[in-house]
């Protein structure tokens, strides 16, 4: 049992599944065992195009994959509107669940998913990759250092990407019937998670959606900057910049203390670290009879709570919305 990798089944052939399936193959404790699509040829082509092992099981329905007794865990990259149905069914089939974000259309739906996972003793984790990067742990050490950073006052988090006309017309994130949370649920999830991460996942009291960014200082003694926190510029290393009690020289012609750049070298990409962590939790349940870890679903729920509040603020004309846990 100790040497057997966690066998993943992939439900759906979304673009993001290409990246995560690669991560599953690279993770030392996981392997792609099966893939399912509503079209068996699409599943077969997906497996071939992504270099899956030749003995990978190919299914023409999601139900068939979930009925396979040899599937330990499921990766779920389906549109958000389909998460509730298939996540609950995955849990009821006793399969551990790595699900894409946002985890649900709202926290009420996610609570149903959590209930199913808890009742069936299965692990759940969302697919927010950057929190698993070793750089993230190094940055957290800096934020927790009262001498170098001080007290957290403000976090500004921004994630943007270029969307071509085809994306804006055809992508599911602009289709309310498939992904009603749109860019908020996709790109916004990352910003919300990063703010919660910086604040040790302490929920805010209120949330207000605004039309324009508000720029301010980040800490009382220092600052932390990076521009690639979602996807590092390079797989094998990632950098961030810090400064502590910066100031100007006497003639104010330059800085008296320059920011310092820190580079974290890694052996595995962040998505592989994510899969490795998830597979380790699953293996601990299978091998040692441990209870599913509560940390990751708790973080997922808090992110969804804030996401719900931001959407409610937008719907109410950008008025403050109280967080109700």
PDB file of C-alpha atoms in Angstrom:
ATOM      1  CA  UNK A   1       0.000   0.000   0.000  1.00  0.00           C
ATOM      2  CA  UNK A   2       2.773   2.451   0.847  1.00  0.00           C
ATOM      3  CA  UNK A   3       4.230   2.336  -2.655  1.00  0.00           C
ATOM      4  CA  UNK A   4       0.995   2.553  -4.634  1.00  0.00           C
ATOM      5  CA  UNK A   5       0.277   5.977  -6.139  1.00  0.00           C
ATOM      6  CA  UNK A   6      -3.118   7.620  -5.754  1.00  0.00           C
ATOM      7  CA  UNK A   7      -5.083   6.730  -8.881  1.00  0.00           C
ATOM      8  CA  UNK A   8      -6.858   9.754 -10.343  1.00  0.00           C
ATOM      9  CA  UNK A   9      -9.890   9.791 -12.563  1.00  0.00           C
ATOM     10  CA  UNK A  10     -10.426  12.977 -14.584  1.00  0.00           C
ATOM     11  CA  UNK A  11     -14.010  13.999 -15.259  1.00  0.00           C
ATOM     12  CA  UNK A  12     -14.163  16.289 -18.272  1.00  0.00           C
ATOM     13  CA  UNK A  13     -11.605  17.402 -20.841  1.00  0.00           C
ATOM     14  CA  UNK A  14     -11.396  21.119 -20.112  1.00  0.00           C
ATOM     15  CA  UNK A  15      -8.277  23.057 -21.106  1.00  0.00           C
ATOM     16  CA  UNK A  16      -7.137  23.358 -17.471  1.00  0.00           C
ATOM     17  CA  UNK A  17      -7.285  19.552 -17.228  1.00  0.00           C
ATOM     18  CA  UNK A  18      -4.282  19.391 -19.559  1.00  0.00           C
ATOM     19  CA  UNK A  19      -2.160  21.230 -17.005  1.00  0.00           C
ATOM     20  CA  UNK A  20      -3.438  19.350 -13.970  1.00  0.00           C
ATOM     21  CA  UNK A  21      -3.211  15.938 -15.636  1.00  0.00           C
ATOM     22  CA  UNK A  22       0.444  16.705 -16.364  1.00  0.00           C
ATOM     23  CA  UNK A  23       0.839  17.604 -12.693  1.00  0.00           C
ATOM     24  CA  UNK A  24      -0.735  14.324 -11.651  1.00  0.00           C
ATOM     25  CA  UNK A  25       1.737  12.443 -13.829  1.00  0.00           C
ATOM     26  CA  UNK A  26       4.693  14.399 -12.436  1.00  0.00           C
ATOM     27  CA  UNK A  27       3.655  14.054  -8.796  1.00  0.00           C
ATOM     28  CA  UNK A  28       5.639  11.230  -7.143  1.00  0.00           C
ATOM     29  CA  UNK A  29       2.595   9.839  -5.352  1.00  0.00           C
ATOM     30  CA  UNK A  30      -0.117  10.089  -8.013  1.00  0.00           C
ATOM     31  CA  UNK A  31      -0.992   8.758 -11.458  1.00  0.00           C
ATOM     32  CA  UNK A  32      -3.681   9.268 -14.091  1.00  0.00           C
ATOM     33  CA  UNK A  33      -5.761   6.097 -14.052  1.00  0.00           C
ATOM     34  CA  UNK A  34      -8.894   7.060 -15.991  1.00  0.00           C
ATOM     35  CA  UNK A  35     -10.493   9.886 -17.958  1.00  0.00           C
ATOM     36  CA  UNK A  36     -14.142  10.424 -18.791  1.00  0.00           C
ATOM     37  CA  UNK A  37     -16.064  12.588 -21.211  1.00  0.00           C
ATOM     38  CA  UNK A  38     -19.652  12.508 -22.393  1.00  0.00           C
ATOM     39  CA  UNK A  39     -18.091  11.484 -25.716  1.00  0.00           C
ATOM     40  CA  UNK A  40     -15.802   8.452 -25.524  1.00  0.00           C
ATOM     41  CA  UNK A  41     -13.800   9.535 -28.594  1.00  0.00           C
ATOM     42  CA  UNK A  42     -13.124  12.918 -26.981  1.00  0.00           C
ATOM     43  CA  UNK A  43     -11.850  11.179 -23.846  1.00  0.00           C
ATOM     44  CA  UNK A  44      -9.625   8.878 -25.916  1.00  0.00           C
ATOM     45  CA  UNK A  45      -8.215  11.772 -27.914  1.00  0.00           C
ATOM     46  CA  UNK A  46      -7.597  13.752 -24.744  1.00  0.00           C
ATOM     47  CA  UNK A  47      -5.683  10.857 -23.224  1.00  0.00           C
ATOM     48  CA  UNK A  48      -3.577  10.418 -26.346  1.00  0.00           C
ATOM     49  CA  UNK A  49      -2.881  14.125 -26.822  1.00  0.00           C
ATOM     50  CA  UNK A  50      -1.695  14.468 -23.236  1.00  0.00           C
ATOM     51  CA  UNK A  51       0.511  11.390 -23.117  1.00  0.00           C
ATOM     52  CA  UNK A  52      -1.500   9.374 -20.622  1.00  0.00           C
ATOM     53  CA  UNK A  53      -0.260   5.852 -19.860  1.00  0.00           C
ATOM     54  CA  UNK A  54      -1.400   3.339 -22.506  1.00  0.00           C
ATOM     55  CA  UNK A  55      -3.458   1.421 -19.938  1.00  0.00           C
ATOM     56  CA  UNK A  56      -5.479   4.499 -18.913  1.00  0.00           C
ATOM     57  CA  UNK A  57      -9.163   3.641 -18.666  1.00  0.00           C
ATOM     58  CA  UNK A  58     -11.325   5.588 -21.126  1.00  0.00           C
ATOM     59  CA  UNK A  59     -14.982   6.209 -20.276  1.00  0.00           C
ATOM     60  CA  UNK A  60     -17.811   7.700 -22.295  1.00  0.00           C
ATOM     61  CA  UNK A  61     -19.732   8.867 -19.231  1.00  0.00           C
ATOM     62  CA  UNK A  62     -18.880  10.452 -15.912  1.00  0.00           C
ATOM     63  CA  UNK A  63     -20.948   7.844 -14.062  1.00  0.00           C
ATOM     64  CA  UNK A  64     -18.869   4.988 -15.477  1.00  0.00           C
ATOM     65  CA  UNK A  65     -15.659   6.499 -14.143  1.00  0.00           C
ATOM     66  CA  UNK A  66     -17.207   7.052 -10.714  1.00  0.00           C
ATOM     67  CA  UNK A  67     -18.320   3.415 -10.646  1.00  0.00           C
ATOM     68  CA  UNK A  68     -14.741   2.189 -11.220  1.00  0.00           C
ATOM     69  CA  UNK A  69     -13.653   0.732  -7.859  1.00  0.00           C
ATOM     70  CA  UNK A  70      -9.975   1.318  -8.634  1.00  0.00           C
ATOM     71  CA  UNK A  71     -10.309   5.116  -8.885  1.00  0.00           C
ATOM     72  CA  UNK A  72      -9.087   6.629  -5.611  1.00  0.00           C
ATOM     73  CA  UNK A  73      -9.625  10.301  -6.372  1.00  0.00           C
ATOM     74  CA  UNK A  74     -11.339  12.504  -8.936  1.00  0.00           C
ATOM     75  CA  UNK A  75     -10.163  15.725 -10.522  1.00  0.00           C
ATOM     76  CA  UNK A  76     -13.215  17.820 -11.441  1.00  0.00           C
ATOM     77  CA  UNK A  77     -12.617  20.610 -14.005  1.00  0.00           C
ATOM     78  CA  UNK A  78     -16.264  20.958 -15.053  1.00  0.00           C
ATOM     79  CA  UNK A  79     -18.063  24.329 -15.331  1.00  0.00           C
ATOM     80  CA  UNK A  80     -19.012  25.783 -11.949  1.00  0.00           C
ATOM     81  CA  UNK A  81     -22.728  25.228 -12.505  1.00  0.00           C
ATOM     82  CA  UNK A  82     -22.072  21.474 -12.658  1.00  0.00           C
ATOM     83  CA  UNK A  83     -19.929  21.241  -9.522  1.00  0.00           C
ATOM     84  CA  UNK A  84     -22.731  20.600  -7.034  1.00  0.00           C
ATOM     85  CA  UNK A  85     -24.145  17.573  -8.842  1.00  0.00           C
ATOM     86  CA  UNK A  86     -20.879  15.891  -9.714  1.00  0.00           C
ATOM     87  CA  UNK A  87     -18.959  16.777  -6.556  1.00  0.00           C
ATOM     88  CA  UNK A  88     -21.704  15.351  -4.361  1.00  0.00           C
ATOM     89  CA  UNK A  89     -21.925  12.213  -6.493  1.00  0.00           C
ATOM     90  CA  UNK A  90     -18.131  11.856  -6.396  1.00  0.00           C
ATOM     91  CA  UNK A  91     -18.204  11.973  -2.596  1.00  0.00           C
ATOM     92  CA  UNK A  92     -21.099   9.524  -2.424  1.00  0.00           C
ATOM     93  CA  UNK A  93     -19.030   7.131  -4.533  1.00  0.00           C
ATOM     94  CA  UNK A  94     -16.269   7.411  -1.878  1.00  0.00           C
ATOM     95  CA  UNK A  95     -13.853   9.145  -4.244  1.00  0.00           C
ATOM     96  CA  UNK A  96     -11.624  11.902  -2.902  1.00  0.00           C
ATOM     97  CA  UNK A  97     -12.126  15.200  -4.698  1.00  0.00           C
ATOM     98  CA  UNK A  98      -9.761  17.741  -6.217  1.00  0.00           C
ATOM     99  CA  UNK A  99     -12.110  20.333  -7.701  1.00  0.00           C
ATOM    100  CA  UNK A 100     -11.561  23.425  -9.792  1.00  0.00           C
ATOM    101  CA  UNK A 101     -12.406  26.845  -8.473  1.00  0.00           C
ATOM    102  CA  UNK A 102     -14.707  28.528  -7.792  1.00  0.00           C
ATOM    103  CA  UNK A 103     -15.859  25.522  -5.826  1.00  0.00           C
ATOM    104  CA  UNK A 104     -19.558  26.280  -6.323  1.00  0.00           C
ATOM    105  CA  UNK A 105     -21.984  28.957  -7.463  1.00  0.00           C
ATOM    106  CA  UNK A 106     -22.355  30.038  -3.827  1.00  0.00           C
ATOM    107  CA  UNK A 107     -21.413  28.938  -0.336  1.00  0.00           C
ATOM    108  CA  UNK A 108     -24.796  27.249   0.214  1.00  0.00           C
ATOM    109  CA  UNK A 109     -23.985  24.884  -2.650  1.00  0.00           C
ATOM    110  CA  UNK A 110     -20.468  24.342  -1.320  1.00  0.00           C
ATOM    111  CA  UNK A 111     -21.861  23.478   2.100  1.00  0.00           C
ATOM    112  CA  UNK A 112     -23.833  20.686   0.428  1.00  0.00           C
ATOM    113  CA  UNK A 113     -20.604  19.463  -1.180  1.00  0.00           C
ATOM    114  CA  UNK A 114     -18.785  19.644   2.158  1.00  0.00           C
ATOM    115  CA  UNK A 115     -21.608  17.742   3.847  1.00  0.00           C
ATOM    116  CA  UNK A 116     -21.341  14.945   1.284  1.00  0.00           C
ATOM    117  CA  UNK A 117     -17.558  14.790   1.679  1.00  0.00           C
ATOM    118  CA  UNK A 118     -17.758  14.709   5.469  1.00  0.00           C
ATOM    119  CA  UNK A 119     -20.480  12.072   5.502  1.00  0.00           C
ATOM    120  CA  UNK A 120     -18.426   9.847   3.219  1.00  0.00           C
ATOM    121  CA  UNK A 121     -15.010  10.471   4.785  1.00  0.00           C
ATOM    122  CA  UNK A 122     -13.396  11.820   1.634  1.00  0.00           C
ATOM    123  CA  UNK A 123     -10.794  14.560   1.217  1.00  0.00           C
ATOM    124  CA  UNK A 124     -11.638  17.711  -0.742  1.00  0.00           C
ATOM    125  CA  UNK A 125      -9.290  20.423  -1.992  1.00  0.00           C
ATOM    126  CA  UNK A 126      -9.753  23.199  -4.525  1.00  0.00           C
ATOM    127  CA  UNK A 127      -7.358  23.772  -7.408  1.00  0.00           C
ATOM    128  CA  UNK A 128      -5.749  27.040  -6.287  1.00  0.00           C
ATOM    129  CA  UNK A 129      -2.197  26.190  -7.252  1.00  0.00           C
ATOM    130  CA  UNK A 130      -0.136  29.182  -6.146  1.00  0.00           C
ATOM    131  CA  UNK A 131      -0.721  28.588  -2.418  1.00  0.00           C
ATOM    132  CA  UNK A 132       1.248  25.337  -2.752  1.00  0.00           C
ATOM    133  CA  UNK A 133       4.350  26.965  -4.251  1.00  0.00           C
ATOM    134  CA  UNK A 134       7.370  26.989  -1.881  1.00  0.00           C
ATOM    135  CA  UNK A 135       7.703  30.710  -2.638  1.00  0.00           C
ATOM    136  CA  UNK A 136       4.329  31.245  -0.962  1.00  0.00           C
ATOM    137  CA  UNK A 137       5.655  29.741   2.267  1.00  0.00           C
ATOM    138  CA  UNK A 138       8.742  31.970   2.108  1.00  0.00           C
ATOM    139  CA  UNK A 139       6.608  35.064   1.580  1.00  0.00           C
ATOM    140  CA  UNK A 140       4.428  34.089   4.523  1.00  0.00           C
ATOM    141  CA  UNK A 141       7.516  33.935   6.718  1.00  0.00           C
ATOM    142  CA  UNK A 142       8.263  37.541   5.702  1.00  0.00           C
ATOM    143  CA  UNK A 143       4.712  38.719   6.408  1.00  0.00           C
ATOM    144  CA  UNK A 144       4.815  37.072   9.840  1.00  0.00           C
ATOM    145  CA  UNK A 145       8.099  38.759  10.747  1.00  0.00           C
ATOM    146  CA  UNK A 146       7.214  41.750  12.954  1.00  0.00           C
ATOM    147  CA  UNK A 147      10.668  43.284  12.555  1.00  0.00           C
ATOM    148  CA  UNK A 148      10.949  43.064   8.781  1.00  0.00           C
ATOM    149  CA  UNK A 149       7.287  43.636   7.834  1.00  0.00           C
ATOM    150  CA  UNK A 150       5.399  44.863  10.867  1.00  0.00           C
ATOM    151  CA  UNK A 151       1.617  44.855  11.019  1.00  0.00           C
ATOM    152  CA  UNK A 152      -0.494  44.134   7.958  1.00  0.00           C
ATOM    153  CA  UNK A 153      -2.648  47.121   7.042  1.00  0.00           C
ATOM    154  CA  UNK A 154      -3.530  46.810   3.363  1.00  0.00           C
ATOM    155  CA  UNK A 155      -3.369  44.176   0.648  1.00  0.00           C
ATOM    156  CA  UNK A 156      -3.681  45.078  -3.030  1.00  0.00           C
ATOM    157  CA  UNK A 157      -4.135  42.030  -5.236  1.00  0.00           C
ATOM    158  CA  UNK A 158      -4.657  42.199  -8.980  1.00  0.00           C
ATOM    159  CA  UNK A 159      -4.832  39.485 -11.611  1.00  0.00           C
ATOM    160  CA  UNK A 160      -5.381  40.375 -15.248  1.00  0.00           C
ATOM    161  CA  UNK A 161      -4.962  38.590 -18.547  1.00  0.00           C
ATOM    162  CA  UNK A 162      -5.551  39.376 -22.205  1.00  0.00           C
ATOM    163  CA  UNK A 163      -8.815  38.001 -23.541  1.00  0.00           C
ATOM    164  CA  UNK A 164      -9.107  37.819 -27.320  1.00  0.00           C
ATOM    165  CA  UNK A 165     -12.439  38.294 -29.131  1.00  0.00           C
ATOM    166  CA  UNK A 166     -13.021  34.546 -29.368  1.00  0.00           C
ATOM    167  CA  UNK A 167     -12.656  34.188 -25.585  1.00  0.00           C
ATOM    168  CA  UNK A 168     -15.054  37.071 -24.927  1.00  0.00           C
ATOM    169  CA  UNK A 169     -17.617  35.505 -27.244  1.00  0.00           C
ATOM    170  CA  UNK A 170     -17.294  31.767 -26.641  1.00  0.00           C
ATOM    171  CA  UNK A 171     -15.545  30.972 -23.346  1.00  0.00           C
ATOM    172  CA  UNK A 172     -17.748  29.411 -20.661  1.00  0.00           C
ATOM    173  CA  UNK A 173     -16.786  32.223 -18.302  1.00  0.00           C
ATOM    174  CA  UNK A 174     -18.934  34.562 -20.384  1.00  0.00           C
ATOM    175  CA  UNK A 175     -21.812  32.075 -20.482  1.00  0.00           C
ATOM    176  CA  UNK A 176     -24.115  32.739 -17.470  1.00  0.00           C
ATOM    177  CA  UNK A 177     -25.830  29.358 -17.858  1.00  0.00           C
ATOM    178  CA  UNK A 178     -22.496  27.539 -17.498  1.00  0.00           C
ATOM    179  CA  UNK A 179     -20.354  29.761 -15.279  1.00  0.00           C
ATOM    180  CA  UNK A 180     -22.533  32.425 -13.735  1.00  0.00           C
ATOM    181  CA  UNK A 181     -19.679  33.869 -11.643  1.00  0.00           C
ATOM    182  CA  UNK A 182     -17.691  34.719 -14.770  1.00  0.00           C
ATOM    183  CA  UNK A 183     -14.438  36.626 -14.359  1.00  0.00           C
ATOM    184  CA  UNK A 184     -15.211  37.209 -10.677  1.00  0.00           C
ATOM    185  CA  UNK A 185     -15.244  33.483 -10.001  1.00  0.00           C
ATOM    186  CA  UNK A 186     -12.217  32.832 -12.180  1.00  0.00           C
ATOM    187  CA  UNK A 187      -9.732  35.692 -11.792  1.00  0.00           C
ATOM    188  CA  UNK A 188     -11.398  37.200  -8.719  1.00  0.00           C
ATOM    189  CA  UNK A 189     -11.031  33.976  -6.754  1.00  0.00           C
ATOM    190  CA  UNK A 190      -7.256  34.393  -6.805  1.00  0.00           C
ATOM    191  CA  UNK A 191      -7.316  37.935  -5.494  1.00  0.00           C
ATOM    192  CA  UNK A 192      -9.723  37.006  -2.718  1.00  0.00           C
ATOM    193  CA  UNK A 193      -7.647  33.978  -1.755  1.00  0.00           C
ATOM    194  CA  UNK A 194      -4.442  36.060  -1.662  1.00  0.00           C
ATOM    195  CA  UNK A 195      -6.030  38.648   0.647  1.00  0.00           C
ATOM    196  CA  UNK A 196      -7.336  35.939   2.965  1.00  0.00           C
ATOM    197  CA  UNK A 197      -3.931  34.235   2.854  1.00  0.00           C
ATOM    198  CA  UNK A 198      -2.146  37.434   3.872  1.00  0.00           C
ATOM    199  CA  UNK A 199      -4.609  37.886   6.756  1.00  0.00           C
ATOM    200  CA  UNK A 200      -4.194  34.298   8.011  1.00  0.00           C
ATOM    201  CA  UNK A 201      -7.650  33.495   6.612  1.00  0.00           C
ATOM    202  CA  UNK A 202      -9.422  35.809   9.011  1.00  0.00           C
ATOM    203  CA  UNK A 203     -12.721  36.724   7.388  1.00  0.00           C
ATOM    204  CA  UNK A 204     -13.469  40.417   6.840  1.00  0.00           C
ATOM    205  CA  UNK A 205     -16.466  41.968   8.583  1.00  0.00           C
ATOM    206  CA  UNK A 206     -17.830  43.565   5.410  1.00  0.00           C
ATOM    207  CA  UNK A 207     -17.101  43.490   1.680  1.00  0.00           C
ATOM    208  CA  UNK A 208     -17.691  46.281  -0.836  1.00  0.00           C
ATOM    209  CA  UNK A 209     -17.186  45.850  -4.560  1.00  0.00           C
ATOM    210  CA  UNK A 210     -15.608  48.951  -6.109  1.00  0.00           C
ATOM    211  CA  UNK A 211     -15.218  50.120  -9.665  1.00  0.00           C
ATOM    212  CA  UNK A 212     -11.647  51.377  -9.309  1.00  0.00           C
ATOM    213  CA  UNK A 213      -8.608  50.104  -7.365  1.00  0.00           C
ATOM    214  CA  UNK A 214      -7.501  51.834  -4.178  1.00  0.00           C
ATOM    215  CA  UNK A 215      -3.735  51.976  -3.744  1.00  0.00           C
ATOM    216  CA  UNK A 216      -2.106  52.220  -0.336  1.00  0.00           C
ATOM    217  CA  UNK A 217       0.797  50.974   1.761  1.00  0.00           C
ATOM    218  CA  UNK A 218       0.981  47.253   2.446  1.00  0.00           C
ATOM    219  CA  UNK A 219       2.616  47.050   5.855  1.00  0.00           C
ATOM    220  CA  UNK A 220       3.727  49.311   8.692  1.00  0.00           C
ATOM    221  CA  UNK A 221       7.425  48.472   8.317  1.00  0.00           C
ATOM    222  CA  UNK A 222       7.846  46.693   5.002  1.00  0.00           C
ATOM    223  CA  UNK A 223       6.412  45.778   1.643  1.00  0.00           C
ATOM    224  CA  UNK A 224       6.050  42.572  -0.339  1.00  0.00           C
ATOM    225  CA  UNK A 225       5.801  42.671  -4.135  1.00  0.00           C
ATOM    226  CA  UNK A 226       5.417  40.103  -6.884  1.00  0.00           C
ATOM    227  CA  UNK A 227       3.779  40.179 -10.281  1.00  0.00           C
ATOM    228  CA  UNK A 228       3.398  36.489 -11.110  1.00  0.00           C
ATOM    229  CA  UNK A 229       1.756  34.959  -8.042  1.00  0.00           C
ATOM    230  CA  UNK A 230      -0.819  32.965 -10.045  1.00  0.00           C
ATOM    231  CA  UNK A 231       1.576  31.382 -12.543  1.00  0.00           C
ATOM    232  CA  UNK A 232       5.343  31.837 -12.008  1.00  0.00           C
ATOM    233  CA  UNK A 233       7.300  33.145 -14.973  1.00  0.00           C
ATOM    234  CA  UNK A 234       9.373  29.946 -14.879  1.00  0.00           C
ATOM    235  CA  UNK A 235       8.563  26.474 -13.593  1.00  0.00           C
ATOM    236  CA  UNK A 236      11.885  25.863 -11.858  1.00  0.00           C
ATOM    237  CA  UNK A 237      12.141  29.102  -9.886  1.00  0.00           C
ATOM    238  CA  UNK A 238      10.017  31.961  -8.600  1.00  0.00           C
ATOM    239  CA  UNK A 239      10.922  35.316  -7.098  1.00  0.00           C
ATOM    240  CA  UNK A 240       9.467  37.981  -4.869  1.00  0.00           C
ATOM    241  CA  UNK A 241      10.762  41.312  -3.578  1.00  0.00           C
ATOM    242  CA  UNK A 242      10.708  42.629  -0.028  1.00  0.00           C
ATOM    243  CA  UNK A 243      11.744  45.837   1.654  1.00  0.00           C
ATOM    244  CA  UNK A 244      11.969  46.686   5.346  1.00  0.00           C
ATOM    245  CA  UNK A 245      11.814  50.241   6.671  1.00  0.00           C
ATOM    246  CA  UNK A 246      12.852  51.773   3.340  1.00  0.00           C
ATOM    247  CA  UNK A 247      13.950  55.390   3.111  1.00  0.00           C
ATOM    248  CA  UNK A 248      15.745  57.952   0.954  1.00  0.00           C
ATOM    249  CA  UNK A 249      19.338  59.063   1.096  1.00  0.00           C
ATOM    250  CA  UNK A 250      20.248  62.487   2.482  1.00  0.00           C
ATOM    251  CA  UNK A 251      19.744  64.332  -0.795  1.00  0.00           C
ATOM    252  CA  UNK A 252      16.717  62.228  -1.697  1.00  0.00           C
ATOM    253  CA  UNK A 253      18.390  61.135  -4.905  1.00  0.00           C
ATOM    254  CA  UNK A 254      17.999  57.452  -4.228  1.00  0.00           C
ATOM    255  CA  UNK A 255      16.990  54.861  -1.690  1.00  0.00           C
ATOM    256  CA  UNK A 256      19.059  54.328   1.417  1.00  0.00           C
ATOM    257  CA  UNK A 257      17.940  50.712   1.658  1.00  0.00           C
ATOM    258  CA  UNK A 258      17.195  48.898  -1.556  1.00  0.00           C
ATOM    259  CA  UNK A 259      14.523  46.231  -1.843  1.00  0.00           C
ATOM    260  CA  UNK A 260      15.879  42.694  -1.809  1.00  0.00           C
ATOM    261  CA  UNK A 261      14.903  40.051  -4.329  1.00  0.00           C
ATOM    262  CA  UNK A 262      14.436  36.487  -3.186  1.00  0.00           C
ATOM    263  CA  UNK A 263      14.433  33.537  -5.575  1.00  0.00           C
ATOM    264  CA  UNK A 264      12.999  30.171  -4.603  1.00  0.00           C
ATOM    265  CA  UNK A 265      14.278  27.241  -6.658  1.00  0.00           C
ATOM    266  CA  UNK A 266      11.956  24.259  -6.929  1.00  0.00           C
ATOM    267  CA  UNK A 267      12.161  20.690  -8.168  1.00  0.00           C
ATOM    268  CA  UNK A 268       8.460  20.409  -9.007  1.00  0.00           C
ATOM    269  CA  UNK A 269       5.924  22.885 -10.434  1.00  0.00           C
ATOM    270  CA  UNK A 270       3.310  24.314  -8.068  1.00  0.00           C
ATOM    271  CA  UNK A 271       0.504  22.224  -9.560  1.00  0.00           C
ATOM    272  CA  UNK A 272       2.553  19.099  -8.864  1.00  0.00           C
ATOM    273  CA  UNK A 273       3.054  20.250  -5.273  1.00  0.00           C
ATOM    274  CA  UNK A 274      -0.729  20.638  -5.062  1.00  0.00           C
ATOM    275  CA  UNK A 275      -1.379  17.129  -6.368  1.00  0.00           C
ATOM    276  CA  UNK A 276       1.328  15.696  -4.101  1.00  0.00           C
ATOM    277  CA  UNK A 277      -0.243  17.350  -1.053  1.00  0.00           C
ATOM    278  CA  UNK A 278      -3.718  16.135  -1.991  1.00  0.00           C
ATOM    279  CA  UNK A 279      -2.525  12.597  -2.740  1.00  0.00           C
ATOM    280  CA  UNK A 280      -0.643  12.507   0.576  1.00  0.00           C
ATOM    281  CA  UNK A 281      -3.826  13.410   2.437  1.00  0.00           C
ATOM    282  CA  UNK A 282      -5.760  10.735   0.545  1.00  0.00           C
ATOM    283  CA  UNK A 283      -3.086   8.118   1.199  1.00  0.00           C
ATOM    284  CA  UNK A 284      -3.117   8.969   4.904  1.00  0.00           C
ATOM    285  CA  UNK A 285      -6.849   8.276   4.942  1.00  0.00           C
ATOM    286  CA  UNK A 286      -6.517   5.024   2.991  1.00  0.00           C
ATOM    287  CA  UNK A 287      -3.458   3.675   4.777  1.00  0.00           C
ATOM    288  CA  UNK A 288      -3.847   4.964   8.322  1.00  0.00           C
ATOM    289  CA  UNK A 289      -7.593   5.461   8.623  1.00  0.00           C
ATOM    290  CA  UNK A 290      -7.073   9.161   9.271  1.00  0.00           C
ATOM    291  CA  UNK A 291      -9.889  11.673   9.128  1.00  0.00           C
ATOM    292  CA  UNK A 292     -10.018  14.004   6.097  1.00  0.00           C
ATOM    293  CA  UNK A 293      -8.039  17.184   6.616  1.00  0.00           C
ATOM    294  CA  UNK A 294     -10.203  20.194   7.553  1.00  0.00           C
ATOM    295  CA  UNK A 295      -7.813  22.980   6.566  1.00  0.00           C
ATOM    296  CA  UNK A 296      -8.301  23.008   2.803  1.00  0.00           C
ATOM    297  CA  UNK A 297     -12.105  22.816   2.722  1.00  0.00           C
ATOM    298  CA  UNK A 298     -12.219  25.539   5.383  1.00  0.00           C
ATOM    299  CA  UNK A 299     -10.049  27.800   3.219  1.00  0.00           C
ATOM    300  CA  UNK A 300     -12.224  27.010   0.180  1.00  0.00           C
ATOM    301  CA  UNK A 301     -15.368  27.937   2.112  1.00  0.00           C
ATOM    302  CA  UNK A 302     -13.948  31.247   3.314  1.00  0.00           C
ATOM    303  CA  UNK A 303     -12.924  32.175  -0.215  1.00  0.00           C
ATOM    304  CA  UNK A 304     -16.406  31.308  -1.473  1.00  0.00           C
ATOM    305  CA  UNK A 305     -18.003  33.366   1.342  1.00  0.00           C
ATOM    306  CA  UNK A 306     -16.072  36.469   0.342  1.00  0.00           C
ATOM    307  CA  UNK A 307     -16.747  35.810  -3.346  1.00  0.00           C
ATOM    308  CA  UNK A 308     -20.477  35.632  -2.575  1.00  0.00           C
ATOM    309  CA  UNK A 309     -20.283  38.941  -0.698  1.00  0.00           C
ATOM    310  CA  UNK A 310     -18.466  40.681  -3.559  1.00  0.00           C
ATOM    311  CA  UNK A 311     -21.134  39.497  -6.004  1.00  0.00           C
ATOM    312  CA  UNK A 312     -23.882  40.617  -3.623  1.00  0.00           C
ATOM    313  CA  UNK A 313     -22.205  44.037  -3.350  1.00  0.00           C
ATOM    314  CA  UNK A 314     -22.179  44.328  -7.141  1.00  0.00           C
ATOM    315  CA  UNK A 315     -25.841  43.298  -7.334  1.00  0.00           C
ATOM    316  CA  UNK A 316     -26.749  45.918  -4.706  1.00  0.00           C
ATOM    317  CA  UNK A 317     -25.085  48.768  -6.524  1.00  0.00           C
ATOM    318  CA  UNK A 318     -21.675  48.413  -4.864  1.00  0.00           C
ATOM    319  CA  UNK A 319     -23.002  48.742  -1.322  1.00  0.00           C
ATOM    320  CA  UNK A 320     -21.187  47.173   1.666  1.00  0.00           C
ATOM    321  CA  UNK A 321     -22.249  43.590   2.357  1.00  0.00           C
ATOM    322  CA  UNK A 322     -21.764  41.969   5.730  1.00  0.00           C
ATOM    323  CA  UNK A 323     -20.006  38.625   5.873  1.00  0.00           C
ATOM    324  CA  UNK A 324     -22.182  35.976   7.502  1.00  0.00           C
ATOM    325  CA  UNK A 325     -20.154  32.857   8.274  1.00  0.00           C
TER     326      UNK A 325
END
